[in-house]
Short mmCIF file of C-alpha atoms in Angstrom, two decimals:
data_model
loop_
_atom_site.label_atom_id
_atom_site.label_comp_id
_atom_site.label_asym_id
_atom_site.label_seq_id
_atom_site.Cartn_x
_atom_site.Cartn_y
_atom_site.Cartn_z
CA MET A 38 -0.19 0.15 0.54
CA THR A 39 1.38 3.28 -0.52
CA THR A 40 1.22 6.06 1.83
CA THR A 41 2.28 8.42 -0.43
CA ASP A 42 -0.81 11.41 0.50
CA PRO A 43 -2.92 12.07 -3.05
CA ASP A 44 -2.93 15.97 -3.46
CA GLN A 45 0.63 15.33 -3.86
CA ILE A 46 0.77 13.17 -6.02
CA TRP A 47 -1.30 14.77 -8.00
CA ASP A 48 -0.02 18.34 -8.22
CA GLN A 49 3.57 16.45 -9.16
CA SER A 50 1.70 14.82 -12.25
CA ARG A 51 -0.59 16.51 -13.20
CA LYS A 52 1.43 18.95 -15.68
CA ARG A 53 3.54 15.43 -17.49
CA LEU A 54 -0.23 13.74 -17.23
CA ILE A 55 -2.73 15.85 -19.00
CA PRO A 56 -1.30 16.72 -21.99
CA GLY A 57 0.67 12.83 -22.15
CA THR A 58 -3.13 12.26 -22.13
CA VAL A 59 -4.47 14.50 -24.17
CA ILE A 60 -2.22 14.23 -26.93
CA GLY A 61 -3.16 10.69 -27.57
CA SER A 62 -6.76 11.48 -28.31
CA VAL A 63 -5.75 14.07 -30.05
CA ILE A 64 -4.15 11.12 -32.19
CA GLU A 65 -6.52 9.24 -32.04
CA TRP A 66 -9.54 10.87 -33.12
CA TYR A 67 -7.27 12.84 -36.00
CA ASP A 68 -6.69 9.41 -37.05
CA ILE A 69 -10.72 8.54 -36.70
CA ALA A 70 -11.99 11.63 -38.90
CA VAL A 71 -8.87 12.39 -41.64
CA TYR A 72 -9.91 8.55 -42.63
CA GLY A 73 -12.90 9.81 -42.36
CA GLN A 74 -13.37 12.11 -44.57
CA ALA A 75 -10.89 10.63 -46.17
CA ALA A 76 -13.36 7.92 -47.55
CA ALA A 77 -16.20 11.07 -47.55
CA LEU A 78 -14.61 12.79 -50.08
CA VAL A 79 -11.61 10.86 -51.88
CA PHE A 80 -11.09 6.91 -51.54
CA GLY A 81 -14.26 6.17 -53.40
CA THR A 82 -11.96 7.35 -56.72
CA LEU A 83 -8.48 6.14 -55.94
CA PHE A 84 -9.55 2.81 -54.51
CA PHE A 85 -12.28 1.73 -56.15
CA PRO A 86 -12.60 3.61 -59.30
CA SER A 87 -14.30 1.33 -61.64
CA PHE A 88 -17.86 1.07 -59.37
CA SER A 89 -20.57 4.32 -59.80
CA PRO A 90 -19.80 7.66 -57.85
CA THR A 91 -21.93 6.60 -55.25
CA THR A 92 -21.36 2.84 -54.76
CA GLY A 93 -17.37 4.28 -55.06
CA VAL A 94 -18.49 6.00 -51.08
CA VAL A 95 -20.08 3.65 -49.47
CA ALA A 96 -17.07 0.79 -50.55
CA ALA A 97 -15.31 4.03 -48.44
CA PHE A 98 -17.36 4.31 -46.20
CA ALA A 99 -17.35 0.96 -45.21
CA THR A 100 -13.13 0.01 -45.08
CA PHE A 101 -14.04 2.94 -42.86
CA GLY A 102 -17.03 0.77 -40.75
CA VAL A 103 -14.13 -2.72 -40.45
CA GLY A 104 -12.10 -0.34 -38.51
CA TYR A 105 -14.73 -0.13 -36.04
CA PHE A 106 -15.17 -4.08 -35.60
CA ALA A 107 -12.00 -4.31 -34.62
CA ARG A 108 -11.68 -1.00 -31.61
CA PRO A 109 -14.08 -4.52 -29.01
CA VAL A 110 -11.40 -6.92 -30.09
CA GLY A 111 -8.95 -3.46 -29.04
CA ALA A 112 -10.89 -3.13 -25.40
CA VAL A 113 -10.24 -6.41 -25.06
CA LEU A 114 -6.63 -6.95 -25.52
CA PHE A 115 -5.74 -3.48 -24.81
CA GLY A 116 -8.28 -3.24 -21.29
CA HIS A 117 -6.23 -6.78 -20.79
CA LEU A 118 -2.96 -4.74 -20.45
CA GLY A 119 -4.11 -1.61 -18.79
CA ASP A 120 -5.74 -3.70 -16.06
CA ARG A 121 -3.43 -6.94 -15.67
CA TYR A 122 0.45 -4.22 -17.05
CA GLY A 123 -0.65 -1.19 -16.18
CA ARG A 124 -3.24 1.49 -18.06
CA ARG A 125 0.53 3.73 -18.19
CA PHE A 126 1.29 0.67 -20.43
CA SER A 127 -1.38 0.13 -22.58
CA LEU A 128 -1.44 3.86 -23.39
CA VAL A 129 1.99 3.58 -24.82
CA CYS A 130 1.13 0.45 -27.22
CA THR A 131 -2.43 2.02 -28.45
CA LEU A 132 -0.48 5.42 -29.84
CA LEU A 133 2.37 3.18 -31.35
CA LEU A 134 -0.09 1.20 -33.02
CA MET A 135 -2.62 3.93 -34.12
CA GLY A 136 0.61 6.13 -35.99
CA VAL A 137 2.04 3.53 -37.30
CA ALA A 138 -1.22 2.82 -38.96
CA THR A 139 -1.96 5.80 -40.43
CA VAL A 140 1.05 6.81 -41.75
CA ALA A 141 0.75 3.72 -43.64
CA ILE A 142 -2.58 4.75 -45.61
CA GLY A 143 -0.44 7.78 -46.54
CA LEU A 144 2.08 5.63 -47.61
CA LEU A 145 -0.28 2.92 -49.78
CA PRO A 146 -0.72 2.31 -53.85
CA THR A 147 -3.87 3.28 -54.75
CA TYR A 148 -5.77 0.80 -57.27
CA GLY A 149 -4.54 2.53 -60.53
CA SER A 150 -1.44 1.30 -59.36
CA ILE A 151 -1.46 -1.98 -57.70
CA GLY A 152 -5.04 -2.51 -58.36
CA VAL A 153 -7.46 -4.78 -56.08
CA ALA A 154 -4.38 -5.31 -53.48
CA ALA A 155 -5.48 -1.39 -53.03
CA PRO A 156 -8.30 -1.52 -50.72
CA ILE A 157 -7.77 -4.61 -49.27
CA LEU A 158 -4.21 -2.84 -47.93
CA LEU A 159 -6.67 0.03 -46.42
CA VAL A 160 -8.55 -2.71 -44.86
CA VAL A 161 -5.73 -4.25 -42.84
CA CYS A 162 -4.60 -0.32 -42.06
CA ARG A 163 -7.91 0.92 -41.17
CA LEU A 164 -8.04 -3.05 -38.49
CA LEU A 165 -5.04 -2.12 -37.06
CA GLN A 166 -6.46 1.75 -36.81
CA GLY A 167 -9.38 0.38 -34.67
CA LEU A 168 -7.33 -2.17 -32.91
CA GLY A 169 -5.19 1.16 -31.08
CA VAL A 170 -8.14 2.99 -31.21
CA GLY A 171 -10.56 -0.22 -29.05
CA ALA A 172 -9.20 1.56 -25.73
CA GLU A 173 -7.04 5.34 -26.32
CA TYR A 174 -8.73 7.50 -25.28
CA VAL A 175 -10.23 5.23 -22.32
CA GLY A 176 -7.11 4.89 -20.80
CA ALA A 177 -6.23 8.60 -21.06
CA VAL A 178 -9.40 8.72 -18.88
CA THR A 179 -9.19 6.81 -16.24
CA MET A 180 -5.64 7.80 -16.00
CA VAL A 181 -6.74 11.22 -14.86
CA ALA A 182 -9.65 10.35 -13.12
CA GLU A 183 -7.56 7.88 -11.02
CA PHE A 184 -5.11 10.70 -10.32
CA ALA A 185 -7.49 13.65 -9.76
CA PRO A 186 -9.00 15.23 -6.92
CA VAL A 187 -12.41 14.09 -6.25
CA LYS A 188 -14.31 17.14 -6.56
CA ARG A 189 -12.48 17.94 -9.22
CA ARG A 190 -12.95 14.88 -10.82
CA GLY A 191 -15.15 16.00 -13.76
CA PHE A 192 -12.91 19.11 -14.83
CA PHE A 193 -9.89 17.46 -14.72
CA SER A 194 -11.26 13.60 -17.03
CA SER A 195 -12.72 15.97 -19.21
CA LEU A 196 -9.88 17.35 -20.56
CA PRO A 197 -8.73 14.10 -22.81
CA ALA A 198 -11.80 14.35 -23.58
CA SER A 199 -11.39 18.38 -25.52
CA GLY A 200 -7.54 16.00 -27.38
CA VAL A 201 -11.06 14.34 -29.44
CA PHE A 202 -12.77 18.01 -30.96
CA ILE A 203 -8.69 19.50 -31.46
CA GLY A 204 -7.90 15.81 -33.88
CA ILE A 205 -11.34 16.25 -35.37
CA GLY A 206 -10.88 19.96 -35.72
CA LEU A 207 -6.57 19.00 -36.76
CA ALA A 208 -7.37 16.83 -39.42
CA ALA A 209 -10.59 19.52 -40.62
CA ALA A 210 -7.53 22.10 -41.29
CA MET A 211 -5.16 19.41 -42.70
CA SER A 212 -8.16 18.25 -45.49
CA ALA A 213 -9.30 21.64 -45.95
CA GLY A 214 -5.88 22.35 -46.90
CA VAL A 215 -5.47 19.76 -49.61
CA ALA A 216 -8.68 20.53 -51.07
CA LEU A 217 -7.66 23.88 -52.53
CA LEU A 218 -5.50 21.74 -54.45
CA PRO A 219 -6.16 21.61 -57.94
CA GLU A 220 -8.58 18.58 -58.38
CA GLU A 221 -5.26 16.14 -60.24
CA GLN A 222 -2.46 17.53 -57.32
CA LEU A 223 -5.29 16.43 -54.61
CA LEU A 224 -5.95 12.94 -56.03
CA SER A 225 -1.83 11.66 -57.05
CA TRP A 226 -0.20 13.10 -53.53
CA GLY A 227 -2.17 15.94 -51.87
CA TRP A 228 -5.25 13.25 -49.56
CA ARG A 229 -1.33 11.87 -48.35
CA ILE A 230 -0.41 14.53 -46.63
CA PRO A 231 -2.73 14.48 -43.71
CA PHE A 232 -2.59 11.05 -42.82
CA LEU A 233 1.20 11.51 -43.64
CA PHE A 234 1.59 14.09 -41.13
CA SER A 235 0.55 11.82 -37.74
CA ILE A 236 3.86 10.62 -37.99
CA PHE A 237 5.10 14.47 -36.51
CA VAL A 238 2.25 14.26 -33.30
CA VAL A 239 3.15 10.68 -32.83
CA ALA A 240 7.10 11.49 -31.67
CA ILE A 241 5.37 14.04 -30.08
CA GLY A 242 3.22 11.74 -28.06
CA LEU A 243 5.15 9.09 -26.94
CA LEU A 244 7.97 11.96 -26.10
CA ILE A 245 5.07 12.92 -23.45
CA ARG A 246 3.68 9.76 -22.54
CA LEU A 247 6.86 8.03 -21.40
CA ARG A 248 7.14 10.50 -19.52
CA VAL A 249 3.49 10.23 -17.89
CA PRO A 250 3.73 8.36 -14.72
CA GLU A 251 1.37 4.93 -13.55
CA SER A 252 -1.61 5.31 -11.85
CA PRO A 253 -1.24 5.32 -8.18
CA VAL A 254 -5.00 3.60 -8.58
CA PHE A 255 -3.08 0.41 -10.86
CA THR A 256 -0.08 1.02 -8.26
CA GLU A 257 -1.93 -0.21 -5.44
CA LEU A 258 -3.70 -2.74 -7.50
CA LYS A 259 -0.92 -3.97 -7.96
CA GLN A 260 1.01 -4.02 -4.52
CA ALA A 261 -2.32 -5.64 -2.72
CA ARG A 262 -2.41 -8.31 -5.58
CA ALA A 263 -6.19 -8.32 -6.74
CA ARG A 264 -5.84 -8.07 -10.16
CA THR A 265 -8.04 -10.63 -11.22
CA ARG A 266 -6.41 -12.76 -14.44
CA VAL A 267 -9.19 -12.23 -17.41
CA PRO A 268 -10.49 -8.52 -16.68
CA ALA A 269 -13.23 -7.96 -18.68
CA LEU A 270 -14.74 -11.89 -18.30
CA THR A 271 -14.86 -10.80 -14.77
CA MET A 272 -16.69 -7.77 -15.37
CA ILE A 273 -19.23 -9.56 -17.77
CA LYS A 274 -20.07 -12.18 -14.80
CA ALA A 275 -20.58 -9.30 -12.07
CA MET A 276 -22.06 -6.42 -14.02
CA PRO A 277 -23.60 -8.21 -17.12
CA ARG A 278 -26.46 -5.48 -16.91
CA ARG A 279 -24.58 -1.56 -15.86
CA LEU A 280 -22.04 -2.92 -19.03
CA LEU A 281 -25.17 -3.01 -20.82
CA LEU A 282 -26.94 0.15 -20.21
CA VAL A 283 -23.07 1.89 -20.59
CA MET A 284 -23.10 0.40 -24.03
CA VAL A 285 -27.07 2.10 -24.48
CA ALA A 286 -25.90 5.38 -22.64
CA ASN A 287 -23.29 5.76 -26.05
CA GLY A 288 -25.20 5.11 -28.05
CA VAL A 289 -25.36 8.96 -29.26
CA LEU A 290 -20.91 9.32 -29.38
CA ALA A 291 -20.99 5.82 -31.67
CA PHE A 292 -23.62 6.80 -33.93
CA ASN A 293 -24.75 10.63 -34.07
CA ILE A 294 -21.23 11.53 -34.11
CA TYR A 295 -20.09 9.64 -37.13
CA VAL A 296 -22.88 11.30 -39.11
CA VAL A 297 -22.25 14.28 -38.18
CA GLN A 298 -18.73 14.34 -38.99
CA THR A 299 -18.78 11.70 -41.86
CA TYR A 300 -22.24 11.48 -43.85
CA SER A 301 -22.73 14.91 -43.56
CA LEU A 302 -19.77 15.80 -45.40
CA SER A 303 -21.36 13.75 -48.72
CA TYR A 304 -24.63 14.85 -47.86
CA ILE A 305 -23.53 18.45 -48.77
CA ALA A 306 -20.77 17.92 -51.55
CA ALA A 307 -23.45 16.08 -53.10
CA LYS A 308 -25.48 19.31 -52.51
CA GLY A 309 -22.87 21.23 -54.69
CA VAL A 310 -21.43 22.28 -51.35
CA PRO A 311 -17.74 23.37 -51.97
CA LYS A 312 -15.26 21.10 -49.43
CA SER A 313 -12.95 23.48 -48.44
CA VAL A 314 -17.03 25.03 -46.37
CA ALA A 315 -18.24 21.94 -45.05
CA LEU A 316 -14.44 21.27 -43.71
CA SER A 317 -14.54 24.69 -42.35
CA ALA A 318 -18.03 23.61 -40.90
CA VAL A 319 -16.17 20.79 -38.96
CA LEU A 320 -14.44 22.86 -37.52
CA VAL A 321 -16.63 25.79 -36.00
CA GLY A 322 -18.37 22.87 -34.21
CA CYS A 323 -14.81 21.76 -33.47
CA ALA A 324 -13.96 24.73 -31.20
CA VAL A 325 -17.39 24.89 -29.50
CA GLY A 326 -17.20 21.69 -29.06
CA ALA A 327 -13.15 21.61 -27.60
CA ILE A 328 -15.02 24.72 -25.14
CA ALA A 329 -18.06 23.36 -24.04
CA ILE A 330 -16.49 19.70 -22.59
CA PRO A 331 -14.60 20.79 -20.15
CA LEU A 332 -17.24 23.07 -19.13
CA LEU A 333 -19.87 20.27 -18.68
CA GLY A 334 -17.31 18.49 -16.68
CA THR A 335 -17.40 21.05 -13.92
CA LEU A 336 -20.33 20.96 -14.36
CA SER A 337 -20.60 17.50 -13.36
CA ASP A 338 -18.46 18.00 -10.30
CA ARG A 339 -21.87 20.10 -9.58
CA ALA A 340 -24.81 18.54 -9.91
CA GLY A 341 -23.78 14.95 -10.85
CA ARG A 342 -22.86 12.80 -13.90
CA LYS A 343 -27.25 11.47 -13.91
CA PRO A 344 -28.49 14.98 -15.04
CA VAL A 345 -26.33 16.12 -17.04
CA TYR A 346 -25.63 13.36 -18.94
CA ILE A 347 -29.62 13.34 -19.10
CA GLY A 348 -29.91 16.74 -20.73
CA VAL A 349 -27.06 16.61 -23.08
CA SER A 350 -29.14 13.53 -25.06
CA ALA A 351 -31.73 14.70 -24.89
CA PHE A 352 -30.42 18.27 -26.31
CA CYS A 353 -29.28 15.76 -29.20
CA ALA A 354 -32.43 14.28 -29.10
CA LEU A 355 -33.89 17.85 -30.21
CA VAL A 356 -30.66 18.94 -32.55
CA ALA A 357 -31.05 16.13 -34.59
CA PHE A 358 -33.79 17.53 -37.28
CA PRO A 359 -32.88 21.50 -37.23
CA PHE A 360 -29.56 19.74 -38.05
CA PHE A 361 -30.55 19.37 -41.47
CA TRP A 362 -32.91 21.74 -41.85
CA LEU A 363 -30.38 24.35 -42.11
CA LEU A 364 -27.47 21.68 -43.99
CA ASP A 365 -30.86 22.03 -46.76
CA THR A 366 -30.76 25.81 -47.26
CA GLY A 367 -27.63 25.74 -48.13
CA ASN A 368 -26.59 29.07 -46.46
CA VAL A 369 -22.56 29.10 -45.24
CA ALA A 370 -23.88 30.65 -42.40
CA LEU A 371 -26.56 28.02 -41.95
CA ILE A 372 -24.72 25.33 -42.02
CA MET A 373 -21.84 26.64 -39.43
CA LEU A 374 -24.62 26.65 -36.96
CA ALA A 375 -25.88 23.35 -38.10
CA PHE A 376 -22.70 21.86 -37.35
CA ALA A 377 -21.16 24.45 -33.57
CA LEU A 378 -24.89 22.58 -32.51
CA ALA A 379 -24.19 19.33 -34.05
CA LEU A 380 -21.00 18.97 -33.02
CA GLY A 381 -20.65 21.79 -30.45
CA GLY A 382 -23.46 21.31 -28.13
CA CYS A 383 -24.65 17.67 -28.44
CA LEU A 384 -21.38 15.95 -28.81
CA ALA A 385 -19.78 17.56 -25.90
CA MET A 386 -21.02 14.70 -23.76
CA PHE A 387 -17.84 13.19 -24.04
CA GLY A 388 -18.23 16.16 -20.66
CA SER A 389 -20.18 14.56 -19.09
CA GLN A 390 -19.07 10.55 -20.36
CA ALA A 391 -15.23 10.89 -19.02
CA ALA A 392 -15.57 10.73 -15.43
CA TYR A 393 -19.11 9.05 -14.90
CA TYR A 394 -17.86 5.40 -16.78
CA ALA A 395 -14.16 5.58 -15.42
CA GLU A 396 -16.68 5.45 -11.75
CA LEU A 397 -18.32 3.21 -13.28
CA PHE A 398 -16.75 -0.25 -12.69
CA PRO A 399 -14.39 -0.93 -10.18
CA ALA A 400 -11.26 -0.87 -10.43
CA GLU A 401 -10.28 -4.71 -11.01
CA TYR A 402 -11.58 -4.54 -14.24
CA ARG A 403 -12.38 -0.71 -14.82
CA PHE A 404 -9.93 0.11 -18.12
CA SER A 405 -11.72 -4.04 -19.52
CA GLY A 406 -15.56 -2.09 -18.37
CA PHE A 407 -14.81 1.34 -19.35
CA ALA A 408 -13.41 0.37 -23.31
CA LEU A 409 -16.00 -3.00 -23.82
CA GLY A 410 -19.06 -0.54 -23.12
CA ARG A 411 -18.44 2.50 -25.58
CA GLU A 412 -16.26 0.11 -27.78
CA ILE A 413 -19.72 -2.96 -28.43
CA PRO A 414 -21.68 0.03 -29.37
CA GLY A 415 -18.94 1.68 -32.11
CA ALA A 416 -18.86 -1.99 -33.81
CA VAL A 417 -22.61 -2.32 -34.05
CA LEU A 418 -23.82 1.24 -34.55
CA ALA A 419 -20.63 4.19 -35.37
CA GLY A 420 -18.58 1.86 -38.17
CA PRO A 421 -21.58 1.04 -40.19
CA ALA A 422 -23.62 4.48 -39.27
CA PRO A 423 -22.19 6.19 -42.95
CA VAL A 424 -23.54 3.77 -44.77
CA ILE A 425 -26.64 3.58 -42.74
CA SER A 426 -27.08 6.60 -43.14
CA VAL A 427 -26.37 6.74 -47.55
CA GLY A 428 -29.71 3.98 -46.94
CA LEU A 429 -31.69 5.66 -44.89
CA VAL A 430 -30.63 9.47 -47.27
CA SER A 431 -31.34 6.54 -50.39
CA LEU A 432 -34.79 4.72 -49.01
CA GLY A 433 -36.58 8.66 -48.06
CA ALA A 434 -36.05 9.47 -51.35
CA GLY A 435 -32.93 12.03 -50.96
CA SER A 436 -34.56 13.10 -47.90
CA PRO A 437 -32.51 12.75 -44.58
CA THR A 438 -35.93 12.60 -42.79
CA LEU A 439 -35.53 8.88 -41.69
CA LEU A 440 -31.93 9.45 -40.34
CA ALA A 441 -32.77 12.59 -38.32
CA ILE A 442 -35.44 10.10 -36.84
CA ALA A 443 -32.86 7.12 -36.35
CA MET A 444 -30.85 9.82 -34.83
CA VAL A 445 -33.30 10.64 -32.23
CA VAL A 446 -34.23 6.86 -31.32
CA VAL A 447 -30.83 6.77 -30.41
CA ALA A 448 -30.60 9.89 -28.37
CA VAL A 449 -33.59 8.85 -26.47
CA ALA A 450 -32.53 5.45 -25.59
CA GLY A 451 -29.82 6.85 -24.21
CA LEU A 452 -31.33 8.77 -21.87
CA LEU A 453 -32.97 6.01 -20.64
CA ALA A 454 -30.09 4.21 -19.89
CA VAL A 455 -28.99 6.72 -17.84
CA VAL A 456 -32.06 7.20 -15.98
CA ALA A 457 -31.59 3.52 -14.76
CA LEU A 458 -28.00 3.76 -13.71
CA PRO A 459 -26.89 4.90 -10.43
CA GLU A 460 -25.30 8.26 -9.55
CA THR A 461 -21.14 8.44 -9.16
CA ARG A 462 -20.06 11.39 -8.12
CA GLY A 463 -17.69 11.51 -5.28
CA VAL A 464 -16.94 7.59 -5.22
CA ASP A 465 -13.61 6.60 -3.98
CA LEU A 466 -11.90 4.77 -7.42
CA ALA A 467 -9.61 3.12 -5.23
CA PRO A 468 -9.41 -0.73 -5.00
CA ILE A 469 -11.16 -2.56 -3.13
CA VAL A 470 -8.65 -4.29 -1.08
CA ASP A 471 -10.23 -5.41 2.39
CA PRO A 472 -10.23 -9.55 1.62
CA ASP A 473 -14.00 -9.59 3.36
CA GLU A 474 -15.03 -7.10 0.50
CA ALA A 475 -13.38 -8.53 -2.18
CA LEU A 476 -15.44 -12.14 -1.25
CA GLY A 477 -18.59 -9.96 -1.56
CA THR A 478 -19.67 -7.81 1.42
CA PRO A 479 -20.57 -3.94 0.88
CA ALA A 480 -18.08 -1.91 -1.34
CA ARG A 481 -17.06 1.62 -0.69
CA SER A 482 -19.72 2.71 -3.36
CA THR A 483 -22.26 1.84 -5.38
CA ALA A 484 -19.67 1.63 -8.52
CA ALA A 485 -17.69 -0.60 -7.07
CA THR A 486 -20.59 -2.96 -7.22
CA PRO A 487 -21.37 -6.57 -7.23
CA ARG A 488 -17.88 -7.94 -6.05
CA ASP A 489 -16.80 -11.61 -6.68
CA ALA A 490 -14.00 -13.56 -5.24
CA THR A 491 -12.32 -13.63 -8.59
CA THR A 492 -10.95 -10.10 -7.88
CA THR A 493 -8.32 -11.39 -5.28
CA THR A 494 -6.19 -13.97 -8.02
CA THR A 495 -2.83 -12.47 -9.02
#
């Protein structure tokens, strides 16, 4: 057991911890966003030229979705590493894997050079990206939550989530810049720049992350010999209902966000809106979101995790139809407003989610529970979201009504799931190391129950 004062640990660590976790989220979401934007704007032409334009876009979106089927696998793999061998170790692994896969995409030959092997290699790289992404954000938030002071846990845990929007915004800025190139240059070499740029961001992130100390909660867990052999399996057996509710609650961030940041780009491009306008609108939404996230994190420290999460879920339901109404105007200012609402307002849910999900699972399998709760709905909803969007809009004869209804349904379902979950503000995140507690007596907080005897096995 460590005797170091928690406040002293926090003061000594946060100058490295916050940048080290934020940069990982920046890289993760930069990689996701730049791939999604390329899928919407150029991959159909570069990797699926033998298809019709619409079918080519669908095929490109399908490769985007492939990565999400790998994310639950990454959640299990790196969640296991994080719960068994350390949060920091897992975060270094995910950072390297994401960076290597993204740079590799920027070096790929296209269909015109090597034929069908090109889209196959693209899928392989996307799968590797998905494995790394499956636990990156979760590990960052878990680290910060386990370090942060209880009364400000919501605020500090939300900071890595701000990196989400910084990453999306950086990707939009890079894609907007290369979109200004003449089409011939864009399709020959310009599209590679955003992917190759990732190598510089990863190098900086790795230098910072290697200096981040291990979580004091994991250190205590290791010293108490309270780690489980298979954290994910233990968690599923102990808390199946809670895991299911977390997955439903994450639906908005698994579906709505990808309709907004990926499909909507091709939706307005088909209406003649310039690519640079669409990507600039994403930048506006990201700027609003980056500001809103820590504000909501702070609000969750004062009002509780549930009220904030429920409020944002309700907003997500209300904004779905206006989002498409504003896009349909074709007016640049109104398009900017649409993205400010959807990305900046609705998707600021990250601010209330961060500490909440970390608090819902005990230390012994916190990384695994948090990761699976986010990534399983990612595989079910996020990956297929652009393809589902194309299908619903086509079914509606070009109208986004059915797609907007789907976004409302997902948001309302998430709201109801949060209603059924407990409030967690102020719970103790430290592991339960008392033998009587580990064998099934009441835990120290509602977020840490139920327990079973397997948590005492090293």
